[in-house]
Structure formats: structure tokens, C-alpha cells
Amino acid sequence: LTTGTYPLDRELVVRSDRVRIVGESLATILRATTAGQTLIRFSGSHGGVENMALQGGPDGVTALRIEPATDYNGKQTAHQNYNRFSNLLISGCRDAITLQAGPTVDGQGDSGCWYNVLDTIVIIYCARGIWLKSPVSGRGSSVNRNQFYSVRIGQFVNTGIQIDAGDTNSLIGCSFEGISHGNSPSETPTAIVIH
């Protein structure tokens, strides 16, 4: 995507593997226009999103969901693995980035949200920076083995990272500055919340 502002009135969904959405620079801006919307739902593997800004504005916007598609029925495994999300500026959202694995499916095994790399990301003016959610339907493998490098979360943020489920995720060179805003989702603004 070339430099410019791209208003979105519905979520951009990536369902297939090996898809990358690449901006020309941080001056490539995807902007929400509808309350409660998601800008990008990434439901594939071996792809990613790079070099752009994701902006909220209306209430309840989520910038990037690394999760199964909205019409996922839980009857087959869902995988969001080995993706790279790099050089992003995320602002003005309820949730900047959420990660969630699908459930374990009988006869097929675990769904996965594993081995994703998130690096060089700045998150500002968001209620929650990163949310590692419990698996779909609350059963199965959690958000595991993801790597977060040089992620800066702060400047009017309430909750830096919320971990509801998951293990062996690595946070390297991440910083939390300006975690000082509001009372939701954490009653007291908090850098890292582990449930």
C-alpha cells in the first residue's frame, strides 16, 4: 500500500496463509470509521503486516486481531502461526493487538496461535496494548511461544499487556511508559496483568 490514508468501514480479513500486508511507510494509514470495528483480523499463517499505522477514533476499535475468523465454527483447527508483525504505529483504539488460539478439535489436535513475531511496534492512546486471550471455547492450547521485541506501550494507556492464558511467550526489550490513563480494563493502570 502506498503512502496515504485508507478509511475502513469494516474489518480487513486475511484468511489464507502466506499473505503479507505491507505499507510503504508509517505514512500508510488504515483508519477506522465505525465504532466497535476491527481494522485487521489476521487468521492465516506464514504472513504478516508491516510498515504502517493503524488508527482508531470511534469507540471500541481493535487495531489488529491475530485470531480465528469471525465465522469460525470450531469444527476444524484454526492456525495463526509463524507470522511477522513489524514496524507498526497503533493509536486511538480500545485494544491495539489481541491474540487468541482456536480450540482443540477431537481427532485433529490443537489449534494454534504460536511462533508469531511482533517487533518494533509503538502503541499509544489505547485502553489496552496487547491482550493474550483464552482459547476459543476456553479449551485447548493457549497463545504460546510468541516473541515480542522492542514493543513500546504507553502514553495514555490503561493496561500494557493482559495475559489471560498462554506460556513461553517472550518479551524482549519492551517498554512501558505512560501507563496512567483511566480505570478500564484494569482498575488501576497497570503495565502487565496476569490472570
mmCIF file of C-alpha atoms in Angstrom:
data_model
loop_
_atom_site.group_PDB
_atom_site.id
_atom_site.type_symbol
_atom_site.label_atom_id
_atom_site.label_comp_id
_atom_site.label_asym_id
_atom_site.label_seq_id
_atom_site.Cartn_x
_atom_site.Cartn_y
_atom_site.Cartn_z
ATOM 1 C CA LEU A 1 0.000 0.000 0.000
ATOM 2 C CA THR A 2 1.397 3.382 -0.941
ATOM 3 C CA THR A 3 1.574 6.370 1.389
ATOM 4 C CA GLY A 4 -1.887 7.733 2.195
ATOM 5 C CA THR A 5 -4.887 7.294 4.469
ATOM 6 C CA TYR A 6 -7.244 4.391 3.862
ATOM 7 C CA PRO A 7 -10.573 4.710 5.757
ATOM 8 C CA LEU A 8 -12.101 1.288 6.516
ATOM 9 C CA ASP A 9 -15.755 0.797 7.463
ATOM 10 C CA ARG A 10 -15.373 -2.962 8.066
ATOM 11 C CA GLU A 11 -12.554 -5.264 9.039
ATOM 12 C CA LEU A 12 -9.934 -6.378 6.563
ATOM 13 C CA VAL A 13 -9.792 -10.189 6.943
ATOM 14 C CA VAL A 14 -6.821 -12.353 5.993
ATOM 15 C CA ARG A 15 -7.972 -15.991 5.873
ATOM 16 C CA SER A 16 -5.224 -17.526 3.751
ATOM 17 C CA ASP A 17 -1.635 -18.493 4.507
ATOM 18 C CA ARG A 18 1.386 -16.677 3.065
ATOM 19 C CA VAL A 19 -0.299 -13.256 2.815
ATOM 20 C CA ARG A 20 1.544 -10.085 3.788
ATOM 21 C CA ILE A 21 0.054 -6.606 4.002
ATOM 22 C CA VAL A 22 2.920 -4.152 3.565
ATOM 23 C CA GLY A 23 2.766 -0.382 3.684
ATOM 24 C CA GLU A 24 5.222 1.971 2.064
ATOM 25 C CA SER A 25 5.962 3.583 5.453
ATOM 26 C CA LEU A 26 4.277 4.674 8.683
ATOM 27 C CA ALA A 27 2.600 7.287 6.467
ATOM 28 C CA THR A 28 0.471 4.424 5.127
ATOM 29 C CA ILE A 29 -2.516 4.715 7.483
ATOM 30 C CA LEU A 30 -5.502 2.408 7.903
ATOM 31 C CA ARG A 31 -8.176 4.348 9.818
ATOM 32 C CA ALA A 32 -11.365 3.033 11.449
ATOM 33 C CA THR A 33 -14.623 4.755 10.603
ATOM 34 C CA THR A 34 -17.126 2.640 12.577
ATOM 35 C CA ALA A 35 -17.498 2.143 16.334
ATOM 36 C CA GLY A 36 -16.631 -1.346 17.553
ATOM 37 C CA GLN A 37 -14.889 -2.422 14.373
ATOM 38 C CA THR A 38 -11.632 -4.299 13.886
ATOM 39 C CA LEU A 39 -9.159 -2.909 11.368
ATOM 40 C CA ILE A 40 -7.306 -6.159 10.519
ATOM 41 C CA ARG A 41 -8.233 -9.715 11.517
ATOM 42 C CA PHE A 42 -5.296 -11.956 10.671
ATOM 43 C CA SER A 43 -6.475 -15.574 10.513
ATOM 44 C CA GLY A 44 -3.668 -17.146 8.427
ATOM 45 C CA SER A 45 -0.090 -18.341 8.908
ATOM 46 C CA HIS A 46 3.336 -17.518 7.411
ATOM 47 C CA GLY A 47 2.356 -13.922 6.570
ATOM 48 C CA GLY A 48 2.043 -10.660 8.430
ATOM 49 C CA VAL A 49 1.512 -6.907 8.497
ATOM 50 C CA GLU A 50 4.383 -4.431 8.151
ATOM 51 C CA ASN A 51 5.253 -0.746 7.805
ATOM 52 C CA MET A 52 2.021 1.110 8.526
ATOM 53 C CA ALA A 53 -0.079 2.965 11.060
ATOM 54 C CA LEU A 54 -3.370 1.619 12.401
ATOM 55 C CA GLN A 55 -5.678 4.299 13.815
ATOM 56 C CA GLY A 56 -8.874 4.014 15.794
ATOM 57 C CA GLY A 57 -11.041 7.004 16.537
ATOM 58 C CA PRO A 58 -14.580 5.725 17.046
ATOM 59 C CA ASP A 59 -15.234 3.908 20.349
ATOM 60 C CA GLY A 60 -14.369 0.247 20.795
ATOM 61 C CA VAL A 61 -11.981 -0.236 17.864
ATOM 62 C CA THR A 62 -9.450 -3.077 17.826
ATOM 63 C CA ALA A 63 -6.474 -2.462 15.523
ATOM 64 C CA LEU A 64 -5.144 -5.999 14.944
ATOM 65 C CA ARG A 65 -6.685 -9.342 15.875
ATOM 66 C CA ILE A 66 -4.469 -12.389 15.396
ATOM 67 C CA GLU A 67 -7.377 -14.767 15.853
ATOM 68 C CA PRO A 68 -9.660 -17.201 14.010
ATOM 69 C CA ALA A 69 -12.103 -15.638 11.543
ATOM 70 C CA THR A 70 -15.424 -14.344 12.914
ATOM 71 C CA ASP A 71 -17.350 -17.171 11.215
ATOM 72 C CA TYR A 72 -15.079 -19.860 12.688
ATOM 73 C CA ASN A 73 -17.273 -22.742 13.857
ATOM 74 C CA GLY A 74 -14.731 -24.700 15.927
ATOM 75 C CA LYS A 75 -15.187 -27.903 13.900
ATOM 76 C CA GLN A 76 -11.694 -27.780 12.425
ATOM 77 C CA THR A 77 -8.412 -26.482 13.802
ATOM 78 C CA ALA A 78 -7.550 -22.837 13.177
ATOM 79 C CA HIS A 79 -3.947 -21.657 12.935
ATOM 80 C CA GLN A 80 -2.311 -18.249 13.137
ATOM 81 C CA ASN A 81 1.341 -19.319 13.277
ATOM 82 C CA TYR A 82 4.749 -18.052 12.082
ATOM 83 C CA ASN A 83 3.549 -14.567 11.155
ATOM 84 C CA ARG A 84 5.558 -11.343 11.464
ATOM 85 C CA PHE A 85 4.002 -8.039 12.516
ATOM 86 C CA SER A 86 6.623 -5.323 12.254
ATOM 87 C CA ASN A 87 7.160 -1.555 12.216
ATOM 88 C CA LEU A 88 3.635 -0.573 13.245
ATOM 89 C CA LEU A 89 2.251 2.528 14.948
ATOM 90 C CA ILE A 90 -1.093 1.851 16.640
ATOM 91 C CA SER A 91 -3.134 4.633 18.233
ATOM 92 C CA GLY A 92 -6.597 5.598 19.411
ATOM 93 C CA CYS A 93 -8.007 2.086 19.918
ATOM 94 C CA ARG A 94 -9.677 0.199 22.753
ATOM 95 C CA ASP A 95 -7.377 -2.786 22.078
ATOM 96 C CA ALA A 96 -4.242 -2.417 19.986
ATOM 97 C CA ILE A 97 -3.403 -6.123 19.440
ATOM 98 C CA THR A 98 -5.230 -9.275 20.530
ATOM 99 C CA LEU A 99 -4.037 -12.865 20.108
ATOM 100 C CA GLN A 100 -6.273 -15.919 20.515
ATOM 101 C CA ALA A 101 -5.987 -19.585 19.567
ATOM 102 C CA GLY A 102 -8.861 -21.749 18.405
ATOM 103 C CA PRO A 103 -9.858 -24.800 20.473
ATOM 104 C CA THR A 104 -8.617 -28.372 20.489
ATOM 105 C CA VAL A 105 -10.702 -30.314 17.953
ATOM 106 C CA ASP A 106 -11.348 -34.019 18.536
ATOM 107 C CA GLY A 107 -9.418 -36.140 16.062
ATOM 108 C CA GLN A 108 -7.452 -33.120 14.738
ATOM 109 C CA GLY A 109 -5.489 -31.778 17.701
ATOM 110 C CA ASP A 110 -4.774 -28.269 18.924
ATOM 111 C CA SER A 111 -5.435 -25.079 17.069
ATOM 112 C CA GLY A 112 -2.552 -22.654 17.348
ATOM 113 C CA CYS A 113 -1.573 -19.056 17.759
ATOM 114 C CA TRP A 114 2.136 -19.815 18.050
ATOM 115 C CA TYR A 115 5.569 -18.612 16.947
ATOM 116 C CA ASN A 116 4.434 -15.194 15.794
ATOM 117 C CA VAL A 117 6.979 -12.372 15.934
ATOM 118 C CA LEU A 118 5.852 -8.853 16.836
ATOM 119 C CA ASP A 119 8.639 -6.298 16.637
ATOM 120 C CA THR A 120 9.251 -2.560 16.504
ATOM 121 C CA ILE A 121 5.696 -1.596 17.414
ATOM 122 C CA VAL A 122 4.579 1.609 19.140
ATOM 123 C CA ILE A 123 1.194 1.580 20.907
ATOM 124 C CA ILE A 124 -0.210 4.878 22.206
ATOM 125 C CA TYR A 125 -3.614 6.261 23.253
ATOM 126 C CA CYS A 126 -5.152 2.771 23.579
ATOM 127 C CA ALA A 127 -7.034 1.364 26.580
ATOM 128 C CA ARG A 128 -5.157 -1.966 26.322
ATOM 129 C CA GLY A 129 -1.929 -2.579 24.425
ATOM 130 C CA ILE A 130 -1.694 -6.351 23.952
ATOM 131 C CA TRP A 131 -4.204 -8.982 25.082
ATOM 132 C CA LEU A 132 -3.351 -12.697 25.117
ATOM 133 C CA LYS A 133 -6.823 -14.202 25.346
ATOM 134 C CA SER A 134 -8.010 -17.652 26.425
ATOM 135 C CA PRO A 135 -8.624 -20.110 23.573
ATOM 136 C CA VAL A 136 -11.928 -20.039 21.695
ATOM 137 C CA SER A 137 -14.487 -22.003 23.755
ATOM 138 C CA GLY A 138 -11.988 -21.973 26.645
ATOM 139 C CA ARG A 139 -10.419 -25.322 25.718
ATOM 140 C CA GLY A 140 -7.152 -26.178 24.023
ATOM 141 C CA SER A 141 -3.676 -24.797 23.688
ATOM 142 C CA SER A 142 -3.242 -21.143 24.577
ATOM 143 C CA VAL A 143 -1.337 -18.337 22.860
ATOM 144 C CA ASN A 144 2.174 -19.798 23.150
ATOM 145 C CA ARG A 145 5.764 -19.255 22.011
ATOM 146 C CA ASN A 146 5.223 -15.805 20.531
ATOM 147 C CA GLN A 147 8.038 -13.255 20.606
ATOM 148 C CA PHE A 148 7.655 -9.545 21.275
ATOM 149 C CA TYR A 149 10.734 -7.414 20.501
ATOM 150 C CA SER A 150 11.120 -3.683 21.043
ATOM 151 C CA VAL A 151 7.421 -3.012 21.625
ATOM 152 C CA ARG A 152 6.742 0.329 23.300
ATOM 153 C CA ILE A 153 3.391 0.634 25.064
ATOM 154 C CA GLY A 154 2.464 3.898 26.719
ATOM 155 C CA GLN A 155 1.230 7.466 26.540
ATOM 156 C CA PHE A 156 -2.341 7.427 27.827
ATOM 157 C CA VAL A 157 -2.688 3.637 28.096
ATOM 158 C CA ASN A 158 -4.517 1.847 30.933
ATOM 159 C CA THR A 159 -3.268 -1.760 30.596
ATOM 160 C CA GLY A 160 0.015 -2.555 28.847
ATOM 161 C CA ILE A 161 -0.253 -6.325 28.397
ATOM 162 C CA GLN A 162 -3.042 -8.542 29.693
ATOM 163 C CA ILE A 163 -2.311 -12.276 29.800
ATOM 164 C CA ASP A 164 -5.427 -14.380 30.357
ATOM 165 C CA ALA A 165 -3.781 -17.583 29.118
ATOM 166 C CA GLY A 166 -0.542 -18.656 27.467
ATOM 167 C CA ASP A 167 3.020 -19.597 28.252
ATOM 168 C CA THR A 168 6.551 -19.422 26.867
ATOM 169 C CA ASN A 169 5.858 -16.029 25.285
ATOM 170 C CA SER A 170 8.978 -13.820 25.265
ATOM 171 C CA LEU A 171 9.044 -10.062 25.844
ATOM 172 C CA ILE A 172 12.473 -8.691 24.925
ATOM 173 C CA GLY A 173 13.345 -5.012 25.041
ATOM 174 C CA CYS A 174 9.724 -3.986 25.593
ATOM 175 C CA SER A 175 8.972 -0.782 27.465
ATOM 176 C CA PHE A 176 6.001 0.616 29.357
ATOM 177 C CA GLU A 177 5.860 4.365 29.805
ATOM 178 C CA GLY A 178 2.810 6.472 30.497
ATOM 179 C CA ILE A 179 0.603 3.630 31.736
ATOM 180 C CA SER A 180 -1.540 6.090 33.591
ATOM 181 C CA HIS A 181 -4.914 6.541 31.982
ATOM 182 C CA GLY A 182 -8.451 5.673 33.085
ATOM 183 C CA ASN A 183 -9.769 2.689 35.017
ATOM 184 C CA SER A 184 -10.588 0.100 32.363
ATOM 185 C CA PRO A 185 -9.748 -2.724 31.738
ATOM 186 C CA SER A 186 -7.547 -2.512 34.891
ATOM 187 C CA GLU A 187 -8.979 -0.703 37.906
ATOM 188 C CA THR A 188 -5.541 0.798 38.479
ATOM 189 C CA PRO A 189 -3.439 1.465 35.363
ATOM 190 C CA THR A 190 -1.010 -1.474 35.158
ATOM 191 C CA ALA A 191 1.848 -2.404 32.823
ATOM 192 C CA ILE A 192 1.394 -6.199 32.933
ATOM 193 C CA VAL A 193 -1.687 -8.042 34.180
ATOM 194 C CA ILE A 194 -1.592 -11.846 34.521
ATOM 195 C CA HIS A 195 -4.896 -13.590 35.181
#
